[in-house]
Coordinates of C-alpha atoms in Angstrom, one line a residue:
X188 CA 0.0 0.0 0.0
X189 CA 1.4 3.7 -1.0
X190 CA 1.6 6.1 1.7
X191 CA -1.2 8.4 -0.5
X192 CA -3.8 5.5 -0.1
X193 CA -5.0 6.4 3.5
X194 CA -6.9 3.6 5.2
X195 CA -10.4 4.9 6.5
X196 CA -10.6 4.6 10.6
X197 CA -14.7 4.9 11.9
X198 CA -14.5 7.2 14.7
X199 CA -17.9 7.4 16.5
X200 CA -17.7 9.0 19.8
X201 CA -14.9 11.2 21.2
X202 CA -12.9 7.9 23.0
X203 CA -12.5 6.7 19.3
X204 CA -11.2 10.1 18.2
X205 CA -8.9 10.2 21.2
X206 CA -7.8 6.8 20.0
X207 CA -7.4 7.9 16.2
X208 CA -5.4 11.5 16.7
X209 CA -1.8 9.6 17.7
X210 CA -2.5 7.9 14.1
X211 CA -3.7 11.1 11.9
X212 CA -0.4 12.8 13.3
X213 CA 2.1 9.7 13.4
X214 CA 3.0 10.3 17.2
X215 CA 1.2 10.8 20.6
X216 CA 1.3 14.1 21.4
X217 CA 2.0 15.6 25.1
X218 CA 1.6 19.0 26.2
X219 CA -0.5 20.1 23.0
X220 CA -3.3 21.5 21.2
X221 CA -4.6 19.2 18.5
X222 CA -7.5 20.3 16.0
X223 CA -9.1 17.9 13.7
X224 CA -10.8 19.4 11.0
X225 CA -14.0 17.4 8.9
X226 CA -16.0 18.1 6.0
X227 CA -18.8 16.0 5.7
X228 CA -18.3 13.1 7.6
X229 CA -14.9 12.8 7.1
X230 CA -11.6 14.1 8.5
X231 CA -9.8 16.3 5.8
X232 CA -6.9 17.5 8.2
X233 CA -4.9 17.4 11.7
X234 CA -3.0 19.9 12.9
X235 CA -0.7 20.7 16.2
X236 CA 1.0 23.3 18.3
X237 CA 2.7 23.4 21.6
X238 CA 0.7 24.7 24.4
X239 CA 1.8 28.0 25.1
X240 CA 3.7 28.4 28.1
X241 CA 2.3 29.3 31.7
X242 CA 1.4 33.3 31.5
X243 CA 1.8 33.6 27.8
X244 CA -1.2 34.9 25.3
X245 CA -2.8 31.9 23.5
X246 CA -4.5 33.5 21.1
X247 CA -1.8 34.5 18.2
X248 CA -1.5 30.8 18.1
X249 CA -5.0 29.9 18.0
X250 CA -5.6 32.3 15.3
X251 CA -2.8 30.9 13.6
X252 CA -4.2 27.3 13.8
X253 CA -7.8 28.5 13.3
X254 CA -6.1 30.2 9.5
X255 CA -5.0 26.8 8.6
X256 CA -8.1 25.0 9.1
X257 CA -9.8 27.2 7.4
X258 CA -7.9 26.8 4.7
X259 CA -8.8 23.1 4.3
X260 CA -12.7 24.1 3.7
X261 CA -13.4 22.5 6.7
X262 CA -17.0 22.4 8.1
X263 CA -16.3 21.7 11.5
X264 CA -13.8 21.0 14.0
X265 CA -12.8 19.2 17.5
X266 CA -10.2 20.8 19.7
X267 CA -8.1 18.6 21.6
X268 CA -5.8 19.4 24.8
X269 CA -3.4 17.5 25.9
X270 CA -1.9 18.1 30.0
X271 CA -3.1 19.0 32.9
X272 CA -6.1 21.5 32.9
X273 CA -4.1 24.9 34.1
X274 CA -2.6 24.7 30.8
X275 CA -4.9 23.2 28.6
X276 CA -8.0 24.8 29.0
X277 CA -7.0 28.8 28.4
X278 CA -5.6 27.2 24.9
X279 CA -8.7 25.3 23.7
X280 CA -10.9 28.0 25.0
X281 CA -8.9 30.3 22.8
X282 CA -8.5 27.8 19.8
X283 CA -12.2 26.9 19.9
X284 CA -13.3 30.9 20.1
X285 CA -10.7 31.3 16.9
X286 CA -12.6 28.5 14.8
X287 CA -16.1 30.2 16.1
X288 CA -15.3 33.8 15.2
X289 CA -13.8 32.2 11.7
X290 CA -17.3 30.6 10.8
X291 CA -15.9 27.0 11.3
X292 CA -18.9 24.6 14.3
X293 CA -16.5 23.3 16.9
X294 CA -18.2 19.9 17.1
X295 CA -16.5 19.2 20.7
X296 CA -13.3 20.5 23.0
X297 CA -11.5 17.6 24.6
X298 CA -9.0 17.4 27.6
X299 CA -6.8 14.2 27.5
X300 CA -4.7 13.8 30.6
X301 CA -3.4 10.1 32.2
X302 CA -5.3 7.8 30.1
X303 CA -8.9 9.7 30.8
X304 CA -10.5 12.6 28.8
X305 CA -13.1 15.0 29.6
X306 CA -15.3 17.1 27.3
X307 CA -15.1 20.7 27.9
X308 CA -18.9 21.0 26.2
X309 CA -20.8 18.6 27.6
X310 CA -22.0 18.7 31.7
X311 CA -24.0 15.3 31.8
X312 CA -22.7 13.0 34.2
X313 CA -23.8 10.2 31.9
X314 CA -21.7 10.3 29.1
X315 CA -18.9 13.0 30.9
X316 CA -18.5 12.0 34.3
X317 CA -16.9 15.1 36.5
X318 CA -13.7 13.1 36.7
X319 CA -13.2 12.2 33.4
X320 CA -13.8 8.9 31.3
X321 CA -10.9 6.4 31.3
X322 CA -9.5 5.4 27.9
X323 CA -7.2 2.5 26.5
X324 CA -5.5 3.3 23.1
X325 CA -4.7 -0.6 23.4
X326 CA -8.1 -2.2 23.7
X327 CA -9.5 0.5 21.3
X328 CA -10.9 -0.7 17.8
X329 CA -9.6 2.4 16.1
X330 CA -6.0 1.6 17.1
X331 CA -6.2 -1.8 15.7
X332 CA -7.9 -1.0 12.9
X333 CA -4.9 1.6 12.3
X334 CA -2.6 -1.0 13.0
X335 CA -3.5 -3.5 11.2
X336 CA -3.8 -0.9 8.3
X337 CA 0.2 -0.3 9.2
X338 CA 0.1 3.1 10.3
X339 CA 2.1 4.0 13.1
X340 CA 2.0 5.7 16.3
X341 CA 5.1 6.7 17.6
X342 CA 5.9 7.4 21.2
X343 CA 6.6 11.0 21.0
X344 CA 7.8 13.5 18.2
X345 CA 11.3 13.1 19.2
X346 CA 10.6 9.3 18.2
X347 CA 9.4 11.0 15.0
X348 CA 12.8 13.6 14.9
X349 CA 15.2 10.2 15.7
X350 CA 13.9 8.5 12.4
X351 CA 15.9 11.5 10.6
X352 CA 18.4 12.3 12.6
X353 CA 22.1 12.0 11.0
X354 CA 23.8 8.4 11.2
X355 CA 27.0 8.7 13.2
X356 CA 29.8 6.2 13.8
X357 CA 31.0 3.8 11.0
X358 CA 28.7 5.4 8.8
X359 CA 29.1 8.3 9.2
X360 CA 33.3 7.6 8.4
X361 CA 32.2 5.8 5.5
X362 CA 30.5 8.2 4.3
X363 CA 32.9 11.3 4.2
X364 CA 35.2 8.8 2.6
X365 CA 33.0 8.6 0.0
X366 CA 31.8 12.1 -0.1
X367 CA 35.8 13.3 -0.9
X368 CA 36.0 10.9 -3.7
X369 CA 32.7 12.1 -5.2
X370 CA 34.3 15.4 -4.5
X371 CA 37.1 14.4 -6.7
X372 CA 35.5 12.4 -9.3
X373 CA 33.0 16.3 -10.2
X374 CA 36.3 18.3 -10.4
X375 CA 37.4 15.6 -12.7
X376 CA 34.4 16.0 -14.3
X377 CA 33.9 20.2 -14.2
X378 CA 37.8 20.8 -13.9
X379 CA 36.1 23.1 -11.0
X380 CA 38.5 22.5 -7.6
X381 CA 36.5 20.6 -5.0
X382 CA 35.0 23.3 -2.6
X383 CA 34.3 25.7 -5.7
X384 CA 30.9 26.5 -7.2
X385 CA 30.5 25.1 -10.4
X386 CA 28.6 26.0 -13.1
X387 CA 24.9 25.6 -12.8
X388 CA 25.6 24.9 -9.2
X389 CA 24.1 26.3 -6.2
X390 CA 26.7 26.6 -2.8
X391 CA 25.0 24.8 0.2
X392 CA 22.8 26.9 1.1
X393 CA 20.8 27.2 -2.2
X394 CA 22.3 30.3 -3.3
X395 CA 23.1 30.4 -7.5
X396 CA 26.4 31.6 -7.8
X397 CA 25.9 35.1 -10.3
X398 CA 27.1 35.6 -14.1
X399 CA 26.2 34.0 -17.1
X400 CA 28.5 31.0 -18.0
X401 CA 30.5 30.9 -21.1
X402 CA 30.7 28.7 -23.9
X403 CA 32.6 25.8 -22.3
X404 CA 31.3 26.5 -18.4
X405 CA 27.8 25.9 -20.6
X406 CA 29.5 22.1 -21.8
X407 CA 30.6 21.6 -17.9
X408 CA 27.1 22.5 -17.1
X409 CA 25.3 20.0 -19.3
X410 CA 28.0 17.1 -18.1
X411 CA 26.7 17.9 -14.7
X412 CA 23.5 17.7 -15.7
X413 CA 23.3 14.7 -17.4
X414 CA 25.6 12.7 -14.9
X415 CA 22.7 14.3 -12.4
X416 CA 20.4 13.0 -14.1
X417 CA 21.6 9.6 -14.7
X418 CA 22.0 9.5 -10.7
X419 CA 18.7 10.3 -10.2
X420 CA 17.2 7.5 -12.4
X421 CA 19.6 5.0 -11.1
X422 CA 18.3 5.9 -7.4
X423 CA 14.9 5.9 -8.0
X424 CA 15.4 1.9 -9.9
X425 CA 17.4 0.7 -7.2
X426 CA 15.2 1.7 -4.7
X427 CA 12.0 0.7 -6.4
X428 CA 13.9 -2.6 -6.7
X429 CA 14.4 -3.0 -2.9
X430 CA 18.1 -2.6 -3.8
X431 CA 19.6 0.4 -1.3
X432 CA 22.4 2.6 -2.5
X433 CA 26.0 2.0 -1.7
X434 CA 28.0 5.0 -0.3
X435 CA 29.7 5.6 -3.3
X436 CA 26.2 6.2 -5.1
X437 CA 24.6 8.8 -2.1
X438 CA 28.1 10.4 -2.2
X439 CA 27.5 11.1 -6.3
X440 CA 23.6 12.1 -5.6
X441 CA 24.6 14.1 -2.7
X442 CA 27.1 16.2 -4.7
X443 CA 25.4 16.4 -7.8
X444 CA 22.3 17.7 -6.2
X445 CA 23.9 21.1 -4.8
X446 CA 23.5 21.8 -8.8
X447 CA 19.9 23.0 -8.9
X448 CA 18.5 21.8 -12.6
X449 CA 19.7 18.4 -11.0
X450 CA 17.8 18.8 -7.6
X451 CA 14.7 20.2 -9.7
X452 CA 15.3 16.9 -12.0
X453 CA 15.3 14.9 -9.0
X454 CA 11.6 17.1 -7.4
X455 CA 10.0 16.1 -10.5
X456 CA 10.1 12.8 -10.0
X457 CA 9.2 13.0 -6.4
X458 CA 6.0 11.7 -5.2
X459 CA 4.1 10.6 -2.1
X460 CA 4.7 7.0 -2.8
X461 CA 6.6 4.9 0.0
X462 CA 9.7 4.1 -1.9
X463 CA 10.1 8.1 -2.5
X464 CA 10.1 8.6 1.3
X465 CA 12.6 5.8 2.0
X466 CA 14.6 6.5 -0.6
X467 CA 15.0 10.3 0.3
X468 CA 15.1 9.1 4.0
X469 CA 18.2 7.3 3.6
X470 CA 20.0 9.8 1.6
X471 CA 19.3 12.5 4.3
X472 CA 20.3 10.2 7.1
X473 CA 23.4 8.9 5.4
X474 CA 24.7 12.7 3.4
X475 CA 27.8 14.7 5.0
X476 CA 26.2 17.6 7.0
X477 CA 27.2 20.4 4.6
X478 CA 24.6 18.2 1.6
X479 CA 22.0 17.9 3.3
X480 CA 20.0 20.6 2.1
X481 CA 18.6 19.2 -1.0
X482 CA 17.7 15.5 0.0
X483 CA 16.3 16.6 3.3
X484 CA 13.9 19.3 1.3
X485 CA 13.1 16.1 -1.3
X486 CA 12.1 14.0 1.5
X487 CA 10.0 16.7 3.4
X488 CA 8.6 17.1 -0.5
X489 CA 7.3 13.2 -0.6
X490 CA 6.2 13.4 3.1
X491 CA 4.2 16.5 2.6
X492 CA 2.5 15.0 -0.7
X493 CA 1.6 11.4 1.4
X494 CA -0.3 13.3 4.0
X495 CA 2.4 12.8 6.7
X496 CA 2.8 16.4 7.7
X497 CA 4.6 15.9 10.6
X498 CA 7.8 13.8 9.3
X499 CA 7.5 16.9 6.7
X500 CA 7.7 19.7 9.8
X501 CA 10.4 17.8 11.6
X502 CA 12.8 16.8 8.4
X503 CA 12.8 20.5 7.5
X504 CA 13.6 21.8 10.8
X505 CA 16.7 19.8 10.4
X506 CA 17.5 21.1 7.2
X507 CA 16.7 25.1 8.4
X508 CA 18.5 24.3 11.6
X509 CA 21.5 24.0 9.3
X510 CA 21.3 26.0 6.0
X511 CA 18.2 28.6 7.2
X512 CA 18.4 30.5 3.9
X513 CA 17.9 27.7 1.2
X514 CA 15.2 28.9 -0.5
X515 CA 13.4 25.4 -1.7
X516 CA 13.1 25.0 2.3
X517 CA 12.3 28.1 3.3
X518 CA 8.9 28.3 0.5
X519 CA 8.3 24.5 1.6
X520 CA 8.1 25.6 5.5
X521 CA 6.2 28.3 4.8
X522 CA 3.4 26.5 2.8
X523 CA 3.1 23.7 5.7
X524 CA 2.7 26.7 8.0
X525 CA -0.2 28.1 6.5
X526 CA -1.5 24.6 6.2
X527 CA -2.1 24.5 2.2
X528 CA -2.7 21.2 1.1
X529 CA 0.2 19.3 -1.5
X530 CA -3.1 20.0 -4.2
X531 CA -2.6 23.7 -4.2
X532 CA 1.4 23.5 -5.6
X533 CA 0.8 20.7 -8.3
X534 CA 3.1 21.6 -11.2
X535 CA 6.2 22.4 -9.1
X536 CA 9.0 22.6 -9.7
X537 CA 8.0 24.2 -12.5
X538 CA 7.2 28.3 -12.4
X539 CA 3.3 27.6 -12.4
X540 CA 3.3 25.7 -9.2
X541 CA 6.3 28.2 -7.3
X542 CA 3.8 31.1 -8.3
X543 CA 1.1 29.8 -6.6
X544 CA 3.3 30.0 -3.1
X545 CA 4.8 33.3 -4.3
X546 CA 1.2 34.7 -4.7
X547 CA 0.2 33.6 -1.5
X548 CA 3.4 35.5 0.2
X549 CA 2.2 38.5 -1.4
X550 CA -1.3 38.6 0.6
X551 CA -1.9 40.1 3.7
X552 CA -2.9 37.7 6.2
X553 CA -6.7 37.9 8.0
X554 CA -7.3 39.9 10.6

């Protein structure tokens, strides 16, 4: 099953959503504010933000996440808090007051706290005892059905961080081994020293180096190129096959996607399919820490467009954490911010698609 094929979970009652938001975000989430947006009778969208911290003003951030639900077309919405109630309850108060004064029904506003959850709408000790009804993610028929459709709920978001966290140790060795001899094998290719930009190129942090090239920096250019290219291909058979790349191969792919027409080569054939993730996820992992730019914004491309938008948020603060200005990033943050859905930018990398973002950077945001 592709990652873009979402299994269908039936949540009846707010237990089974309790159960299902760990699944609709990849994690369990602690000492947050969850909204889960619906049109219809289906869910459309998840989204999450820290709770704001004792004394601060909720409300920038509510407005914030009450923007982004709005931009899914959503009907109606449950808010979800997650802690104890001297921090929850001022941020779903002010996240479910956000989603009212924006025209979106706030179906119900949960509190979840050690294993039990109470409803911050509804006073009848029937169905919302005064000290809360006890859950169990385990016993609940939303979690298996979840499981059994293999999504997974990890622990935390740090869980979620670790699975694209740098690989140290032999690897790591290995790798910067390899990394110099690709080094040497593009100033073999170029007859650019290694450590110089080259024509077509981009520096690490996304930046085209100026000036039009001439004649011959053209024919190093289209070598580039076309040896990007072929790397590209090659990585996207291999790993369709099953095969994984040596660390000769993400030492070529690494280097050869500083050079932008071979990163955008590589974006266009990037997808929400599984093998896209992993493929992009190993690369990432496995690249020296001054390359990471380009296979980390790939993989937060092929996250975003399965629906996972929180491996997408974390693999990008990784990459922003280390080159903040590359500009592939920086637009990809940005639409995951303001919550647009992968639909809206079909046609990237191309300058149809990159408009759309650029048009939307233009506009003032609501009031």
């Amino acid at each position: 099953m592709n990652s873009t094929d979402r299994p269908r979970l039936s949540v009846r009652s707010p237990a089974d959503l309790v159960a299902a938001v760990p699944y609709l975000l990849g994690f369990h989430p602690a000492d947050s504010v969850v909204v889960v947006a619906v049109r219809g009778r289906r869910v459309v969208f998840a989204a999450r933000g820290d709770l704001p911290e004792p004394g601060s003003d909720p409300g920038p951030a509510a407005r914030h996440l009450a923007r982004v639900v709005v931009r899914q077309d959503a009907d109606a919405a449950t808010v979800i808090g997650y802690g104890p109630a001297a921090r929850v309850t001022g941020a779903v108060d002010a996240v479910g007051g956000a989603l009212d004064e924006a025209g979106v029904i706030v179906l119900d506003a949960l509190r979840v706290t050690d294993g039990r959850w109470w409803s911050y709408l509804c006073d009848e000790p029937a169905c919302c005892p005064a000290d809360g009804t006890p859950y169990d993610p385990a016993a609940s028929q939303v979690s298996a059905a979840a499981v059994f459709a293999g999504q997974v709920a990890l622990p935390d978001r740090a869980a979620l961080a670790a699975q694209v966290s740098p690989l140290d140790g032999p690897v790591r060795l290995a790798m910067r081994r390899a990394t110099g001899r690709a080094r040497t094998r593009l100033a073999a290719l170029t007859g650019v020293p290694p450590g110089s930009d080259s024509p077509g190129g981009v520096s690490s942090d996304g930046v085209a180096p100026g000036g039009v090239p001439s004649g011959g920096r053209r024919g190093e250019a289209r070598a580039v190129r076309s040896a990007g290219t072929a790397a590209v291909r090659a990585a996207f058979r291999r790993q369709r096959r099953g095969e994984r790349l040596d660390d000769d191969e993400v030492a070529w792919l690494t280097v050869l996607l500083t050079h932008v027409a071979v990163r955008d080569h590589a974006w266009s054939r990037t997808d929400g399919l599984d093998a896209d993730i992993s493929l992009w996820t190993d690369v990432f992992r496995r690249a020296e820490p001054d390359l990471t730019a380009a296979p980390g914004t790939l993989l937060s491309f092929a996250a975003w467009r399965a629906g996972h938008g929180a491996l997408a948020a974390v693999t990008l603060e990784r990459v922003l954490a280390t080159h903040p200005e590359y500009p592939l990033a920086v637009l990809l943050d940005e639409a995951l911010r303001r919550g647009l859905p992968p639909s809206e930018l079909d046609g990237w990398p191309t300058d149809a698609g990159g408009a759309v973002l650029r048009r939307r950077r233009r506009r003032r945001p609501p009031r």
